[in-house]
C-alpha positions as MATLAB code, in Angstrom:
seq = 'MRKHPIRRIVLGSAATVSGVVLLLALKMPYAPWEAERTSAAQPPAAGAPAAPGAGGAASPGAPAGDPAGGGPAGGGPAGGDPAGGGEAAAPGGGQGAGGGGGGAPAQEAPRTVTGDLVTTEYGPVQARITLTGGKITAADAAQAPSGNPQTESITARAVPELGKKAVQAQSAEIDTVSGATFTSEGYKKSLQSALDKAGG';
ca = [
      64.710  100.572  -74.905;
      68.601  100.380  -73.329;
      69.714  102.364  -70.896;
      73.623  104.263  -71.067;
      75.651  102.944  -68.096;
      77.562  106.842  -68.087;
      73.993  108.060  -67.535;
      72.905  105.981  -64.992;
      76.864  106.830  -63.093;
      76.187  110.673  -63.803;
      72.418  110.196  -62.159;
      73.915  108.065  -58.935;
      77.048  110.651  -58.702;
      74.170  113.441  -59.108;
      72.404  111.782  -56.291;
      75.266  111.189  -54.123;
      76.400  115.043  -54.321;
      72.876  116.170  -53.629;
      72.626  114.049  -50.549;
      75.959  115.107  -49.466;
      74.924  118.403  -49.688;
      71.372  118.204  -47.559;
      73.142  116.724  -45.050;
      75.934  119.356  -44.312;
      72.924  121.635  -44.724;
      71.158  119.787  -41.875;
      74.213  119.971  -39.617;
      75.300  123.489  -40.007;
      72.737  126.051  -38.412;
      73.938  128.211  -41.799;
      74.956  128.025  -45.037;
      79.280  128.670  -44.560;
      78.816  131.423  -47.162;
      76.241  133.140  -44.382;
      79.238  133.125  -41.931;
      81.272  134.844  -44.454;
      78.563  137.547  -45.439;
      78.077  138.482  -41.731;
      81.789  138.506  -41.067;
      82.568  140.783  -43.771;
      79.780  143.105  -42.552;
      80.640  143.277  -39.115;
      84.074  144.083  -39.023;
      85.924  143.456  -35.523;
      85.791  146.913  -33.770;
      89.231  147.466  -32.694;
      89.490  150.817  -31.629;
      86.441  150.494  -29.377;
      87.109  152.009  -25.737;
      86.988  150.099  -23.051;
      84.249  150.400  -20.357;
      84.839  152.863  -17.584;
      86.461  151.058  -14.695;
      87.233  147.829  -16.671;
      90.534  146.450  -16.296;
      91.445  148.816  -13.618;
      91.171  151.895  -16.040;
      90.703  155.384  -13.899;
      87.591  156.695  -14.062;
      87.663  160.539  -15.557;
      88.776  163.094  -13.013;
      89.693  160.386  -10.221;
      92.588  161.072   -8.399;
      96.498  159.831   -9.204;
      97.198  156.596   -6.688;
      93.247  155.606   -7.177;
      92.247  153.737   -9.818;
      88.821  152.916   -9.278;
      88.116  156.834   -8.490;
      87.201  156.490   -4.945;
      89.662  158.876   -3.040;
      93.612  159.164   -2.438;
      95.569  155.530   -2.246;
      95.627  154.070    0.948;
      91.732  154.805    2.589;
      90.434  158.299    3.546;
      92.089  161.046    5.135;
      93.986  160.952    8.693;
      91.683  160.447   11.206;
      88.671  159.918    9.616;
      87.631  156.277    8.137;
      90.310  153.884    7.200;
      87.907  152.416    4.646;
      87.630  156.278    3.042;
      83.704  155.789    3.391;
      81.808  159.076    5.195;
      82.957  161.804    6.452;
      85.311  162.266   10.035;
      83.187  162.856   12.801;
      83.202  166.918   13.304;
      85.225  167.848   16.575;
      83.024  168.905   19.470;
      80.079  167.044   17.881;
      77.880  165.210   20.386;
      77.729  165.526   24.190;
      80.467  164.808   26.136;
      82.555  165.338   29.335;
      82.908  169.095   29.968;
      79.686  169.748   27.319;
      77.912  171.386   29.419;
      74.941  170.496   28.060;
      75.032  173.280   25.104;
      73.470  175.778   27.686;
      74.800  178.376   30.004;
      74.357  177.645   33.830;
      71.682  178.903   35.497;
      71.903  182.221   37.048;
      71.088  182.620   40.661;
      67.744  184.808   41.290;
      67.434  187.382   43.005;
      66.977  187.471   46.741;
      65.946  190.316   49.697;
      67.528  190.020   52.866;
      66.168  192.583   55.947;
      68.868  194.073   58.818;
      67.730  194.234   62.077;
      65.663  196.915   63.398;
      68.286  199.254   65.326;
      66.803  202.521   67.489;
      68.156  205.615   66.893;
      67.289  209.056   68.485;
      65.355  209.848   65.772;
      63.358  206.792   65.437;
      63.891  203.053   64.256;
      65.824  202.198   61.234;
      66.098  198.908   59.249;
      68.283  198.357   56.011;
      67.216  196.006   53.583;
      69.188  194.826   50.498;
      68.597  193.135   47.487;
      71.197  190.443   46.742;
      72.099  188.867   43.046;
      74.754  186.365   42.527;
      76.364  187.055   46.493;
      76.800  191.005   45.275;
      74.379  194.127   46.649;
      72.543  194.929   43.578;
      69.993  197.356   45.529;
      69.806  198.491   49.320;
      66.882  200.793   50.663;
      64.980  200.920   53.652;
      62.087  199.295   55.273;
      62.034  201.254   58.072;
      63.259  204.852   58.497;
      63.002  207.777   61.246;
      59.841  209.934   60.681;
      57.384  211.880   62.601;
      57.756  215.209   61.591;
      58.505  217.080   57.948;
      62.162  217.474   58.948;
      62.638  214.160   60.089;
      60.537  213.071   57.115;
      62.994  215.449   55.009;
      66.505  213.837   56.267;
      64.881  210.676   55.941;
      64.441  210.804   52.241;
      67.644  212.362   51.657;
      69.672  210.141   53.256;
      68.738  206.590   52.277;
      68.606  206.907   48.981;
      72.193  208.242   49.461;
      73.160  205.375   51.982;
      71.736  203.282   49.259;
      73.550  204.175   46.452;
      77.014  203.684   49.206;
      76.383  200.474   49.885;
      76.250  199.208   46.485;
      78.935  200.754   45.784;
      81.197  199.482   48.859;
      79.710  195.788   48.771;
      79.669  196.293   52.802;
      78.367  197.774   55.671;
      81.892  200.123   55.534;
      80.145  203.263   54.044;
      80.676  206.807   55.311;
      78.041  209.164   57.102;
      75.649  211.328   55.304;
      76.048  214.889   56.244;
      73.050  216.169   58.335;
      72.040  212.850   59.051;
      74.929  211.314   61.353;
      71.967  209.252   63.419;
      70.098  208.198   60.506;
      73.747  206.784   58.790;
      74.437  205.085   62.464;
      71.881  203.152   62.575;
      71.562  202.303   58.922;
      74.917  200.858   58.890;
      74.220  198.628   62.142;
      71.205  197.402   60.339;
      73.199  196.823   56.928;
      76.022  194.492   58.507;
      72.897  192.502   60.295;
      71.344  192.107   57.097;
      75.055  191.272   55.630;
      75.499  188.561   57.934;
      72.358  187.016   57.458;
      72.726  186.570   53.838;
      76.469  185.100   54.577;
      74.847  183.013   57.329;
];
């Protein structure tokens, strides 16, 4: 049985086309029609918003003049960090000259000074004072006339009064107590010696 030449040509052409299609399929990762189908299913997002901070867009709420939203243009506030990072140091922070260590100066402790013993007609008198910060804060007598009820009565009245006058006057220039002249004069002399000792 003899074959027709036309049929042979048709079969050869079909084999050639099949080979070309097979080669194209091996070279392409996917068929061209699949690419068209994928492109049609996912159209480009023309109206998609740009990511925050991308392309120099200002962040929401960022002050005008700073594209990155990091504060006013030109760095941090005047007197602060030039890079705008961190807070400016609070005035008076830390211990500097004149800071005084943050505490009040220590107050001078009270001290007691006793004057010289002065002899009077009714007995010896010796003034005693308490000083705080250079001022008389209390005054009384280490010794005072005694020996009989009348003298002790005068002393009990005169000494507290003389002490009060000394605190008020801050000196030995005080008035005598009525009815206790000798005791008052002896007390003033002793008080003056106590002040001299305290000052020296």
